[in-house]
Amino acid sequence: EAGVAQSPRYKIIEKRQSVAFWCNPISGHATLYWYQQILGQGPKLLIQFQNNGVVDDSQLPKDRFSAERLKGVDSTLKIQPAKLEDSAVYLCASSLGGGGSYEQYFGPGTRLTVT
Amino acid sequence: AQTVTQSQPEMSVQEAETVTLSCTYDTSESNYYLFWYKQPPSRQMILVIRQEAYKQQNATENRFSVNFQKAAKSFSLKISDSQLGDTAMYFCALAGGGADGLTFGKGTHLIIQP
């Protein structure tokens, strides 16, 4: 079974530029999550999708971050414009359903460096 | 709001020893789940073990076991017969019983020395 795929794996941009990350979840997984992991910290949930609808985006900085999940499969996370503090690893995860009763499977992450 | 606290930034033990990682949490939910995730260097996060709060029996997965103290809101991970491959960041995490994402602690860097 193929795992969660993410691209690119690494990205370096200058502040005020825009960037987009892509995630392809495990086939059949209805729930998709984006987490932000700043160096030395645990991941923080940014947004959760159930199929193509948003379940929770309470911690997403909506003035600069946006995310979509078209057709309930792939998802993209965009930052525009980027700030220095956005430097982090962005993790995508998927699960069969939401909540703790379903295991979340994580992708390898995209490491973003903003200079 | 849910919180997860890991008070040990780094631990180091010798191969074959037993090590215990600590975690405390806070939640107002009556139904929730607790997890330990492992993140090896430059590799993906994987689930080590999961505990359902309404189950009194502590979860066990081979060399990994937990000590779940619900009243104290404590959830520690014990690794027996530690191996070099256990070297990684270990994150304690919490999810509610609804459609919640995970709330993570800051992690413990575990180093297994040969």
mmCIF file with all atom_site columns, C-alpha atoms in Angstrom:
data_model
loop_
_atom_site.group_PDB
_atom_site.id
_atom_site.type_symbol
_atom_site.label_atom_id
_atom_site.label_alt_id
_atom_site.label_comp_id
_atom_site.label_asym_id
_atom_site.label_entity_id
_atom_site.label_seq_id
_atom_site.pdbx_PDB_ins_code
_atom_site.Cartn_x
_atom_site.Cartn_y
_atom_site.Cartn_z
_atom_site.occupancy
_atom_site.B_iso_or_equiv
_atom_site.pdbx_formal_charge
_atom_site.auth_seq_id
_atom_site.auth_comp_id
_atom_site.auth_asym_id
_atom_site.auth_atom_id
_atom_site.pdbx_PDB_model_num
ATOM 1   C CA . GLU A 1 1   ? 0.000   0.000  0.000  1.00 0.00 ? 1   GLU A CA 1
ATOM 2   C CA . ALA A 1 2   ? 1.418   3.359  -1.034 1.00 0.00 ? 2   ALA A CA 1
ATOM 3   C CA . GLY A 1 3   ? 1.905   5.866  1.770  1.00 0.00 ? 3   GLY A CA 1
ATOM 4   C CA . VAL A 1 4   ? 1.156   9.566  1.961  1.00 0.00 ? 4   VAL A CA 1
ATOM 5   C CA . ALA A 1 5   ? 3.076   11.416 -0.726 1.00 0.00 ? 5   ALA A CA 1
ATOM 6   C CA . GLN A 1 6   ? 4.239   15.009 -0.448 1.00 0.00 ? 6   GLN A CA 1
ATOM 7   C CA . SER A 1 7   ? 6.113   17.337 -2.755 1.00 0.00 ? 7   SER A CA 1
ATOM 8   C CA . PRO A 1 8   ? 8.393   19.108 -2.903 1.00 0.00 ? 8   PRO A CA 1
ATOM 9   C CA . ARG A 1 9   ? 10.566  17.686 -0.132 1.00 0.00 ? 9   ARG A CA 1
ATOM 10  C CA . TYR A 1 10  ? 12.537  20.894 0.274  1.00 0.00 ? 10  TYR A CA 1
ATOM 11  C CA . LYS A 1 11  ? 11.858  24.494 -0.652 1.00 0.00 ? 11  LYS A CA 1
ATOM 12  C CA . ILE A 1 12  ? 13.821  27.680 -0.080 1.00 0.00 ? 12  ILE A CA 1
ATOM 13  C CA . ILE A 1 13  ? 12.161  31.021 -0.770 1.00 0.00 ? 13  ILE A CA 1
ATOM 14  C CA . GLU A 1 14  ? 12.631  34.646 0.170  1.00 0.00 ? 14  GLU A CA 1
ATOM 15  C CA . LYS A 1 15  ? 10.223  36.400 2.506  1.00 0.00 ? 15  LYS A CA 1
ATOM 16  C CA . ARG A 1 16  ? 7.165   37.868 0.823  1.00 0.00 ? 16  ARG A CA 1
ATOM 17  C CA . GLN A 1 17  ? 7.284   35.216 -1.907 1.00 0.00 ? 17  GLN A CA 1
ATOM 18  C CA . SER A 1 18  ? 4.565   32.602 -2.292 1.00 0.00 ? 18  SER A CA 1
ATOM 19  C CA . VAL A 1 19  ? 4.878   28.826 -2.084 1.00 0.00 ? 19  VAL A CA 1
ATOM 20  C CA . ALA A 1 20  ? 2.618   25.810 -2.487 1.00 0.00 ? 20  ALA A CA 1
ATOM 21  C CA . PHE A 1 21  ? 2.848   22.295 -1.129 1.00 0.00 ? 21  PHE A CA 1
ATOM 22  C CA . TRP A 1 22  ? 1.084   19.227 -2.472 1.00 0.00 ? 22  TRP A CA 1
ATOM 23  C CA . CYS A 1 23  ? -0.186  16.135 -0.671 1.00 0.00 ? 23  CYS A CA 1
ATOM 24  C CA . ASN A 1 24  ? -1.609  12.880 -1.997 1.00 0.00 ? 24  ASN A CA 1
ATOM 25  C CA . PRO A 1 25  ? -3.176  10.833 0.810  1.00 0.00 ? 25  PRO A CA 1
ATOM 26  C CA . ILE A 1 26  ? -3.506  7.085  1.063  1.00 0.00 ? 26  ILE A CA 1
ATOM 27  C CA . SER A 1 27  ? -6.208  5.833  -1.274 1.00 0.00 ? 27  SER A CA 1
ATOM 28  C CA . GLY A 1 28  ? -9.588  5.678  0.421  1.00 0.00 ? 28  GLY A CA 1
ATOM 29  C CA . HIS A 1 29  ? -8.684  7.927  3.318  1.00 0.00 ? 29  HIS A CA 1
ATOM 30  C CA . ALA A 1 30  ? -11.466 10.442 3.843  1.00 0.00 ? 30  ALA A CA 1
ATOM 31  C CA . THR A 1 31  ? -9.661  12.651 6.340  1.00 0.00 ? 31  THR A CA 1
ATOM 32  C CA . LEU A 1 32  ? -6.623  14.749 5.527  1.00 0.00 ? 32  LEU A CA 1
ATOM 33  C CA . TYR A 1 33  ? -4.577  16.928 7.878  1.00 0.00 ? 33  TYR A CA 1
ATOM 34  C CA . TRP A 1 34  ? -1.889  19.567 7.453  1.00 0.00 ? 34  TRP A CA 1
ATOM 35  C CA . TYR A 1 35  ? 0.475   20.129 10.375 1.00 0.00 ? 35  TYR A CA 1
ATOM 36  C CA . GLN A 1 36  ? 3.243   22.684 10.857 1.00 0.00 ? 36  GLN A CA 1
ATOM 37  C CA . GLN A 1 37  ? 6.327   21.492 12.743 1.00 0.00 ? 37  GLN A CA 1
ATOM 38  C CA . ILE A 1 38  ? 8.719   24.266 13.748 1.00 0.00 ? 38  ILE A CA 1
ATOM 39  C CA . LEU A 1 39  ? 12.221  23.119 14.681 1.00 0.00 ? 39  LEU A CA 1
ATOM 40  C CA . GLY A 1 40  ? 12.334  21.853 18.262 1.00 0.00 ? 40  GLY A CA 1
ATOM 41  C CA . GLN A 1 41  ? 8.542   21.639 18.622 1.00 0.00 ? 41  GLN A CA 1
ATOM 42  C CA . GLY A 1 42  ? 5.816   19.120 18.083 1.00 0.00 ? 42  GLY A CA 1
ATOM 43  C CA . PRO A 1 43  ? 3.559   19.360 15.048 1.00 0.00 ? 43  PRO A CA 1
ATOM 44  C CA . LYS A 1 44  ? 0.672   21.829 15.227 1.00 0.00 ? 44  LYS A CA 1
ATOM 45  C CA . LEU A 1 45  ? -2.559  21.187 13.352 1.00 0.00 ? 45  LEU A CA 1
ATOM 46  C CA . LEU A 1 46  ? -3.245  23.811 10.695 1.00 0.00 ? 46  LEU A CA 1
ATOM 47  C CA . ILE A 1 47  ? -6.277  22.396 8.936  1.00 0.00 ? 47  ILE A CA 1
ATOM 48  C CA . GLN A 1 48  ? -8.345  19.210 8.763  1.00 0.00 ? 48  GLN A CA 1
ATOM 49  C CA . PHE A 1 49  ? -10.482 18.094 5.828  1.00 0.00 ? 49  PHE A CA 1
ATOM 50  C CA . GLN A 1 50  ? -13.195 15.476 5.797  1.00 0.00 ? 50  GLN A CA 1
ATOM 51  C CA . ASN A 1 51  ? -13.525 14.520 2.125  1.00 0.00 ? 51  ASN A CA 1
ATOM 52  C CA . ASN A 1 52  ? -13.428 17.978 0.487  1.00 0.00 ? 52  ASN A CA 1
ATOM 53  C CA . GLY A 1 53  ? -14.954 19.904 3.375  1.00 0.00 ? 53  GLY A CA 1
ATOM 54  C CA . VAL A 1 54  ? -13.069 21.751 6.124  1.00 0.00 ? 54  VAL A CA 1
ATOM 55  C CA . VAL A 1 55  ? -13.600 20.328 9.621  1.00 0.00 ? 55  VAL A CA 1
ATOM 56  C CA . ASP A 1 56  ? -11.160 22.503 11.568 1.00 0.00 ? 56  ASP A CA 1
ATOM 57  C CA . ASP A 1 57  ? -9.056  25.450 10.430 1.00 0.00 ? 57  ASP A CA 1
ATOM 58  C CA . SER A 1 58  ? -8.991  27.320 13.729 1.00 0.00 ? 58  SER A CA 1
ATOM 59  C CA . GLN A 1 59  ? -5.172  27.451 13.847 1.00 0.00 ? 59  GLN A CA 1
ATOM 60  C CA . LEU A 1 60  ? -4.634  28.353 10.200 1.00 0.00 ? 60  LEU A CA 1
ATOM 61  C CA . PRO A 1 61  ? -3.314  31.935 9.744  1.00 0.00 ? 61  PRO A CA 1
ATOM 62  C CA . LYS A 1 62  ? -5.920  32.760 7.164  1.00 0.00 ? 62  LYS A CA 1
ATOM 63  C CA . ASP A 1 63  ? -4.414  36.097 6.191  1.00 0.00 ? 63  ASP A CA 1
ATOM 64  C CA . ARG A 1 64  ? -1.546  34.267 4.490  1.00 0.00 ? 64  ARG A CA 1
ATOM 65  C CA . PHE A 1 65  ? -2.290  30.538 4.462  1.00 0.00 ? 65  PHE A CA 1
ATOM 66  C CA . SER A 1 66  ? -4.879  28.785 2.339  1.00 0.00 ? 66  SER A CA 1
ATOM 67  C CA . ALA A 1 67  ? -5.629  25.160 1.635  1.00 0.00 ? 67  ALA A CA 1
ATOM 68  C CA . GLU A 1 68  ? -7.938  23.202 -0.573 1.00 0.00 ? 68  GLU A CA 1
ATOM 69  C CA . ARG A 1 69  ? -8.811  19.609 -1.225 1.00 0.00 ? 69  ARG A CA 1
ATOM 70  C CA . LEU A 1 70  ? -10.426 19.263 -4.585 1.00 0.00 ? 70  LEU A CA 1
ATOM 71  C CA . LYS A 1 71  ? -12.519 16.163 -5.272 1.00 0.00 ? 71  LYS A CA 1
ATOM 72  C CA . GLY A 1 72  ? -11.755 14.901 -1.781 1.00 0.00 ? 72  GLY A CA 1
ATOM 73  C CA . VAL A 1 73  ? -8.370  13.449 -2.714 1.00 0.00 ? 73  VAL A CA 1
ATOM 74  C CA . ASP A 1 74  ? -5.228  15.552 -3.249 1.00 0.00 ? 74  ASP A CA 1
ATOM 75  C CA . SER A 1 75  ? -4.650  18.711 -1.259 1.00 0.00 ? 75  SER A CA 1
ATOM 76  C CA . THR A 1 76  ? -2.557  21.832 -1.633 1.00 0.00 ? 76  THR A CA 1
ATOM 77  C CA . LEU A 1 77  ? -1.396  24.216 1.070  1.00 0.00 ? 77  LEU A CA 1
ATOM 78  C CA . LYS A 1 78  ? -0.336  27.708 0.010  1.00 0.00 ? 78  LYS A CA 1
ATOM 79  C CA . ILE A 1 79  ? 1.481   30.490 1.801  1.00 0.00 ? 79  ILE A CA 1
ATOM 80  C CA . GLN A 1 80  ? 1.302   34.010 0.366  1.00 0.00 ? 80  GLN A CA 1
ATOM 81  C CA . PRO A 1 81  ? 3.253   36.050 1.338  1.00 0.00 ? 81  PRO A CA 1
ATOM 82  C CA . ALA A 1 82  ? 5.729   34.013 3.359  1.00 0.00 ? 82  ALA A CA 1
ATOM 83  C CA . LYS A 1 83  ? 7.330   35.303 6.550  1.00 0.00 ? 83  LYS A CA 1
ATOM 84  C CA . LEU A 1 84  ? 10.545  34.232 8.242  1.00 0.00 ? 84  LEU A CA 1
ATOM 85  C CA . GLU A 1 85  ? 8.551   32.532 11.013 1.00 0.00 ? 85  GLU A CA 1
ATOM 86  C CA . ASP A 1 86  ? 6.936   30.223 8.450  1.00 0.00 ? 86  ASP A CA 1
ATOM 87  C CA . SER A 1 87  ? 10.198  28.269 8.222  1.00 0.00 ? 87  SER A CA 1
ATOM 88  C CA . ALA A 1 88  ? 9.156   24.788 9.309  1.00 0.00 ? 88  ALA A CA 1
ATOM 89  C CA . VAL A 1 89  ? 8.390   21.281 8.129  1.00 0.00 ? 89  VAL A CA 1
ATOM 90  C CA . TYR A 1 90  ? 4.873   20.947 6.765  1.00 0.00 ? 90  TYR A CA 1
ATOM 91  C CA . LEU A 1 91  ? 3.452   17.499 7.365  1.00 0.00 ? 91  LEU A CA 1
ATOM 92  C CA . CYS A 1 92  ? 0.474   15.988 5.641  1.00 0.00 ? 92  CYS A CA 1
ATOM 93  C CA . ALA A 1 93  ? -1.367  13.085 7.239  1.00 0.00 ? 93  ALA A CA 1
ATOM 94  C CA . SER A 1 94  ? -4.398  11.045 6.301  1.00 0.00 ? 94  SER A CA 1
ATOM 95  C CA . SER A 1 95  ? -6.753  8.629  8.018  1.00 0.00 ? 95  SER A CA 1
ATOM 96  C CA . LEU A 1 96  ? -9.882  6.644  7.268  1.00 0.00 ? 96  LEU A CA 1
ATOM 97  C CA . GLY A 1 97  ? -11.885 8.942  9.515  1.00 0.00 ? 97  GLY A CA 1
ATOM 98  C CA . GLY A 1 98  ? -11.521 11.794 11.951 1.00 0.00 ? 98  GLY A CA 1
ATOM 99  C CA . GLY A 1 99  ? -10.751 11.683 15.646 1.00 0.00 ? 99  GLY A CA 1
ATOM 100 C CA . GLY A 1 100 ? -8.582  9.418  17.719 1.00 0.00 ? 100 GLY A CA 1
ATOM 101 C CA . SER A 1 101 ? -10.219 6.173  16.769 1.00 0.00 ? 101 SER A CA 1
ATOM 102 C CA . TYR A 1 102 ? -8.461  6.166  13.420 1.00 0.00 ? 102 TYR A CA 1
ATOM 103 C CA . GLU A 1 103 ? -4.691  6.001  12.962 1.00 0.00 ? 103 GLU A CA 1
ATOM 104 C CA . GLN A 1 104 ? -3.138  8.929  11.149 1.00 0.00 ? 104 GLN A CA 1
ATOM 105 C CA . TYR A 1 105 ? -0.473  8.118  8.568  1.00 0.00 ? 105 TYR A CA 1
ATOM 106 C CA . PHE A 1 106 ? 2.114   10.817 7.957  1.00 0.00 ? 106 PHE A CA 1
ATOM 107 C CA . GLY A 1 107 ? 3.956   11.800 4.824  1.00 0.00 ? 107 GLY A CA 1
ATOM 108 C CA . PRO A 1 108 ? 7.688   12.647 4.732  1.00 0.00 ? 108 PRO A CA 1
ATOM 109 C CA . GLY A 1 109 ? 7.006   16.370 5.002  1.00 0.00 ? 109 GLY A CA 1
ATOM 110 C CA . THR A 1 110 ? 8.128   19.453 3.097  1.00 0.00 ? 110 THR A CA 1
ATOM 111 C CA . ARG A 1 111 ? 10.929  21.428 4.716  1.00 0.00 ? 111 ARG A CA 1
ATOM 112 C CA . LEU A 1 112 ? 10.418  25.135 4.027  1.00 0.00 ? 112 LEU A CA 1
ATOM 113 C CA . THR A 1 113 ? 13.167  27.677 4.616  1.00 0.00 ? 113 THR A CA 1
ATOM 114 C CA . VAL A 1 114 ? 12.238  31.348 4.323  1.00 0.00 ? 114 VAL A CA 1
ATOM 115 C CA . THR A 1 115 ? 15.220  33.708 4.020  1.00 0.00 ? 115 THR A CA 1
ATOM 116 C CA . ALA B 2 1   ? -8.176  23.688 24.905 1.00 0.00 ? 1   ALA B CA 1
ATOM 117 C CA . GLN B 2 2   ? -6.144  20.500 25.036 1.00 0.00 ? 2   GLN B CA 1
ATOM 118 C CA . THR B 2 3   ? -2.505  20.507 26.128 1.00 0.00 ? 3   THR B CA 1
ATOM 119 C CA . VAL B 2 4   ? 0.242   17.891 26.132 1.00 0.00 ? 4   VAL B CA 1
ATOM 120 C CA . THR B 2 5   ? 3.438   18.336 28.140 1.00 0.00 ? 5   THR B CA 1
ATOM 121 C CA . GLN B 2 6   ? 6.668   16.376 27.776 1.00 0.00 ? 6   GLN B CA 1
ATOM 122 C CA . SER B 2 7   ? 9.166   17.494 30.402 1.00 0.00 ? 7   SER B CA 1
ATOM 123 C CA . GLN B 2 8   ? 12.198  15.537 29.190 1.00 0.00 ? 8   GLN B CA 1
ATOM 124 C CA . PRO B 2 9   ? 13.786  17.243 26.162 1.00 0.00 ? 9   PRO B CA 1
ATOM 125 C CA . GLU B 2 10  ? 16.448  14.539 25.805 1.00 0.00 ? 10  GLU B CA 1
ATOM 126 C CA . MET B 2 11  ? 17.250  11.146 27.290 1.00 0.00 ? 11  MET B CA 1
ATOM 127 C CA . SER B 2 12  ? 20.151  8.789  26.712 1.00 0.00 ? 12  SER B CA 1
ATOM 128 C CA . VAL B 2 13  ? 20.407  5.125  27.720 1.00 0.00 ? 13  VAL B CA 1
ATOM 129 C CA . GLN B 2 14  ? 22.568  2.147  26.875 1.00 0.00 ? 14  GLN B CA 1
ATOM 130 C CA . GLU B 2 15  ? 21.421  -0.489 24.440 1.00 0.00 ? 15  GLU B CA 1
ATOM 131 C CA . ALA B 2 16  ? 19.304  -3.234 26.074 1.00 0.00 ? 16  ALA B CA 1
ATOM 132 C CA . GLU B 2 17  ? 18.292  -0.994 28.974 1.00 0.00 ? 17  GLU B CA 1
ATOM 133 C CA . THR B 2 18  ? 14.733  -0.019 29.810 1.00 0.00 ? 18  THR B CA 1
ATOM 134 C CA . VAL B 2 19  ? 13.717  3.615  29.468 1.00 0.00 ? 19  VAL B CA 1
ATOM 135 C CA . THR B 2 20  ? 10.545  5.500  30.408 1.00 0.00 ? 20  THR B CA 1
ATOM 136 C CA . LEU B 2 21  ? 9.394   8.677  28.685 1.00 0.00 ? 21  LEU B CA 1
ATOM 137 C CA . SER B 2 22  ? 6.971   10.933 30.551 1.00 0.00 ? 22  SER B CA 1
ATOM 138 C CA . CYS B 2 23  ? 3.894   12.756 29.322 1.00 0.00 ? 23  CYS B CA 1
ATOM 139 C CA . THR B 2 24  ? 1.107   14.663 31.029 1.00 0.00 ? 24  THR B CA 1
ATOM 140 C CA . TYR B 2 25  ? -1.962  16.068 29.364 1.00 0.00 ? 25  TYR B CA 1
ATOM 141 C CA . ASP B 2 26  ? -5.062  18.086 29.970 1.00 0.00 ? 26  ASP B CA 1
ATOM 142 C CA . THR B 2 27  ? -8.433  17.830 28.299 1.00 0.00 ? 27  THR B CA 1
ATOM 143 C CA . SER B 2 28  ? -12.031 18.532 29.194 1.00 0.00 ? 28  SER B CA 1
ATOM 144 C CA . GLU B 2 29  ? -13.322 15.683 27.056 1.00 0.00 ? 29  GLU B CA 1
ATOM 145 C CA . SER B 2 30  ? -14.538 12.475 28.608 1.00 0.00 ? 30  SER B CA 1
ATOM 146 C CA . ASN B 2 31  ? -13.715 10.393 25.559 1.00 0.00 ? 31  ASN B CA 1
ATOM 147 C CA . TYR B 2 32  ? -10.243 10.763 24.122 1.00 0.00 ? 32  TYR B CA 1
ATOM 148 C CA . TYR B 2 33  ? -7.253  8.870  22.794 1.00 0.00 ? 33  TYR B CA 1
ATOM 149 C CA . LEU B 2 34  ? -3.571  9.090  23.636 1.00 0.00 ? 34  LEU B CA 1
ATOM 150 C CA . PHE B 2 35  ? -0.696  8.232  21.355 1.00 0.00 ? 35  PHE B CA 1
ATOM 151 C CA . TRP B 2 36  ? 3.050   7.896  21.224 1.00 0.00 ? 36  TRP B CA 1
ATOM 152 C CA . TYR B 2 37  ? 4.610   8.669  17.847 1.00 0.00 ? 37  TYR B CA 1
ATOM 153 C CA . LYS B 2 38  ? 8.202   8.047  16.803 1.00 0.00 ? 38  LYS B CA 1
ATOM 154 C CA . GLN B 2 39  ? 10.031  10.342 14.371 1.00 0.00 ? 39  GLN B CA 1
ATOM 155 C CA . PRO B 2 40  ? 13.445  8.917  13.376 1.00 0.00 ? 40  PRO B CA 1
ATOM 156 C CA . PRO B 2 41  ? 16.042  11.325 11.959 1.00 0.00 ? 41  PRO B CA 1
ATOM 157 C CA . SER B 2 42  ? 14.929  12.486 8.502  1.00 0.00 ? 42  SER B CA 1
ATOM 158 C CA . ARG B 2 43  ? 12.212  9.872  8.398  1.00 0.00 ? 43  ARG B CA 1
ATOM 159 C CA . GLN B 2 44  ? 8.453   9.813  8.635  1.00 0.00 ? 44  GLN B CA 1
ATOM 160 C CA . MET B 2 45  ? 6.448   9.957  11.832 1.00 0.00 ? 45  MET B CA 1
ATOM 161 C CA . ILE B 2 46  ? 5.037   6.553  12.742 1.00 0.00 ? 46  ILE B CA 1
ATOM 162 C CA . LEU B 2 47  ? 2.611   5.418  15.397 1.00 0.00 ? 47  LEU B CA 1
ATOM 163 C CA . VAL B 2 48  ? 4.173   3.448  18.248 1.00 0.00 ? 48  VAL B CA 1
ATOM 164 C CA . ILE B 2 49  ? 1.207   2.796  20.507 1.00 0.00 ? 49  ILE B CA 1
ATOM 165 C CA . ARG B 2 50  ? -2.314  4.030  21.195 1.00 0.00 ? 50  ARG B CA 1
ATOM 166 C CA . GLN B 2 51  ? -4.463  4.089  24.343 1.00 0.00 ? 51  GLN B CA 1
ATOM 167 C CA . GLU B 2 52  ? -8.195  4.641  24.513 1.00 0.00 ? 52  GLU B CA 1
ATOM 168 C CA . ALA B 2 53  ? -9.089  6.608  27.626 1.00 0.00 ? 53  ALA B CA 1
ATOM 169 C CA . TYR B 2 54  ? -12.110 4.487  28.509 1.00 0.00 ? 54  TYR B CA 1
ATOM 170 C CA . LYS B 2 55  ? -9.980  1.328  28.616 1.00 0.00 ? 55  LYS B CA 1
ATOM 171 C CA . GLN B 2 56  ? -8.348  0.736  31.980 1.00 0.00 ? 56  GLN B CA 1
ATOM 172 C CA . GLN B 2 57  ? -5.887  -1.829 30.667 1.00 0.00 ? 57  GLN B CA 1
ATOM 173 C CA . ASN B 2 58  ? -2.568  -0.369 29.602 1.00 0.00 ? 58  ASN B CA 1
ATOM 174 C CA . ALA B 2 59  ? -1.717  -0.831 25.922 1.00 0.00 ? 59  ALA B CA 1
ATOM 175 C CA . THR B 2 60  ? 1.254   -2.982 24.925 1.00 0.00 ? 60  THR B CA 1
ATOM 176 C CA . GLU B 2 61  ? 2.997   -3.445 21.575 1.00 0.00 ? 61  GLU B CA 1
ATOM 177 C CA . ASN B 2 62  ? 5.942   -5.853 21.764 1.00 0.00 ? 62  ASN B CA 1
ATOM 178 C CA . ARG B 2 63  ? 8.732   -3.956 23.604 1.00 0.00 ? 63  ARG B CA 1
ATOM 179 C CA . PHE B 2 64  ? 6.595   -0.844 24.032 1.00 0.00 ? 64  PHE B CA 1
ATOM 180 C CA . SER B 2 65  ? 4.076   -0.383 26.825 1.00 0.00 ? 65  SER B CA 1
ATOM 181 C CA . VAL B 2 66  ? 2.324   2.513  28.478 1.00 0.00 ? 66  VAL B CA 1
ATOM 182 C CA . ASN B 2 67  ? 1.429   3.445  32.023 1.00 0.00 ? 67  ASN B CA 1
ATOM 183 C CA . PHE B 2 68  ? -1.875  5.291  31.758 1.00 0.00 ? 68  PHE B CA 1
ATOM 184 C CA . GLN B 2 69  ? -2.936  7.073  34.939 1.00 0.00 ? 69  GLN B CA 1
ATOM 185 C CA . LYS B 2 70  ? -6.238  8.702  34.031 1.00 0.00 ? 70  LYS B CA 1
ATOM 186 C CA . ALA B 2 71  ? -6.825  10.538 37.313 1.00 0.00 ? 71  ALA B CA 1
ATOM 187 C CA . ALA B 2 72  ? -3.335  12.005 37.247 1.00 0.00 ? 72  ALA B CA 1
ATOM 188 C CA . LYS B 2 73  ? -3.601  12.698 33.484 1.00 0.00 ? 73  LYS B CA 1
ATOM 189 C CA . SER B 2 74  ? -0.316  10.931 32.962 1.00 0.00 ? 74  SER B CA 1
ATOM 190 C CA . PHE B 2 75  ? 0.681   8.740  30.005 1.00 0.00 ? 75  PHE B CA 1
ATOM 191 C CA . SER B 2 76  ? 4.240   7.400  30.063 1.00 0.00 ? 76  SER B CA 1
ATOM 192 C CA . LEU B 2 77  ? 5.933   5.148  27.508 1.00 0.00 ? 77  LEU B CA 1
ATOM 193 C CA . LYS B 2 78  ? 8.214   2.319  28.565 1.00 0.00 ? 78  LYS B CA 1
ATOM 194 C CA . ILE B 2 79  ? 10.646  0.845  26.075 1.00 0.00 ? 79  ILE B CA 1
ATOM 195 C CA . SER B 2 80  ? 12.138  -2.475 27.160 1.00 0.00 ? 80  SER B CA 1
ATOM 196 C CA . ASP B 2 81  ? 15.338  -3.988 25.785 1.00 0.00 ? 81  ASP B CA 1
ATOM 197 C CA . SER B 2 82  ? 16.109  -0.768 23.922 1.00 0.00 ? 82  SER B CA 1
ATOM 198 C CA . GLN B 2 83  ? 17.730  -1.062 20.498 1.00 0.00 ? 83  GLN B CA 1
ATOM 199 C CA . LEU B 2 84  ? 19.863  1.310  18.425 1.00 0.00 ? 84  LEU B CA 1
ATOM 200 C CA . GLY B 2 85  ? 16.939  1.703  16.021 1.00 0.00 ? 85  GLY B CA 1
ATOM 201 C CA . ASP B 2 86  ? 14.859  3.193  18.817 1.00 0.00 ? 86  ASP B CA 1
ATOM 202 C CA . THR B 2 87  ? 16.923  6.384  18.565 1.00 0.00 ? 87  THR B CA 1
ATOM 203 C CA . ALA B 2 88  ? 14.406  9.060  17.517 1.00 0.00 ? 88  ALA B CA 1
ATOM 204 C CA . MET B 2 89  ? 12.190  11.904 18.635 1.00 0.00 ? 89  MET B CA 1
ATOM 205 C CA . TYR B 2 90  ? 9.186   10.606 20.536 1.00 0.00 ? 90  TYR B CA 1
ATOM 206 C CA . PHE B 2 91  ? 6.009   12.645 20.640 1.00 0.00 ? 91  PHE B CA 1
ATOM 207 C CA . CYS B 2 92  ? 3.091   12.199 22.975 1.00 0.00 ? 92  CYS B CA 1
ATOM 208 C CA . ALA B 2 93  ? -0.213  13.215 21.378 1.00 0.00 ? 93  ALA B CA 1
ATOM 209 C CA . LEU B 2 94  ? -3.880  13.529 22.259 1.00 0.00 ? 94  LEU B CA 1
ATOM 210 C CA . ALA B 2 95  ? -7.057  13.442 20.180 1.00 0.00 ? 95  ALA B CA 1
ATOM 211 C CA . GLY B 2 96  ? -10.627 13.898 21.276 1.00 0.00 ? 96  GLY B CA 1
ATOM 212 C CA . GLY B 2 97  ? -13.337 11.427 20.572 1.00 0.00 ? 97  GLY B CA 1
ATOM 213 C CA . GLY B 2 98  ? -14.836 13.574 17.863 1.00 0.00 ? 98  GLY B CA 1
ATOM 214 C CA . ALA B 2 99  ? -13.338 14.530 14.541 1.00 0.00 ? 99  ALA B CA 1
ATOM 215 C CA . ASP B 2 100 ? -10.249 16.069 16.119 1.00 0.00 ? 100 ASP B CA 1
ATOM 216 C CA . GLY B 2 101 ? -6.734  16.359 14.848 1.00 0.00 ? 101 GLY B CA 1
ATOM 217 C CA . LEU B 2 102 ? -3.825  15.556 17.134 1.00 0.00 ? 102 LEU B CA 1
ATOM 218 C CA . THR B 2 103 ? -2.398  17.845 19.822 1.00 0.00 ? 103 THR B CA 1
ATOM 219 C CA . PHE B 2 104 ? 1.291   17.059 20.254 1.00 0.00 ? 104 PHE B CA 1
ATOM 220 C CA . GLY B 2 105 ? 3.826   17.633 23.012 1.00 0.00 ? 105 GLY B CA 1
ATOM 221 C CA . LYS B 2 106 ? 7.222   19.131 22.259 1.00 0.00 ? 106 LYS B CA 1
ATOM 222 C CA . GLY B 2 107 ? 8.878   15.752 22.087 1.00 0.00 ? 107 GLY B CA 1
ATOM 223 C CA . THR B 2 108 ? 11.665  13.833 23.795 1.00 0.00 ? 108 THR B CA 1
ATOM 224 C CA . HIS B 2 109 ? 14.872  13.091 21.916 1.00 0.00 ? 109 HIS B CA 1
ATOM 225 C CA . LEU B 2 110 ? 15.819  9.533  22.859 1.00 0.00 ? 110 LEU B CA 1
ATOM 226 C CA . ILE B 2 111 ? 19.356  8.386  22.171 1.00 0.00 ? 111 ILE B CA 1
ATOM 227 C CA . ILE B 2 112 ? 20.289  4.718  22.487 1.00 0.00 ? 112 ILE B CA 1
ATOM 228 C CA . GLN B 2 113 ? 24.023  4.316  23.022 1.00 0.00 ? 113 GLN B CA 1
ATOM 229 C CA . PRO B 2 114 ? 25.834  1.159  21.822 1.00 0.00 ? 114 PRO B CA 1
#
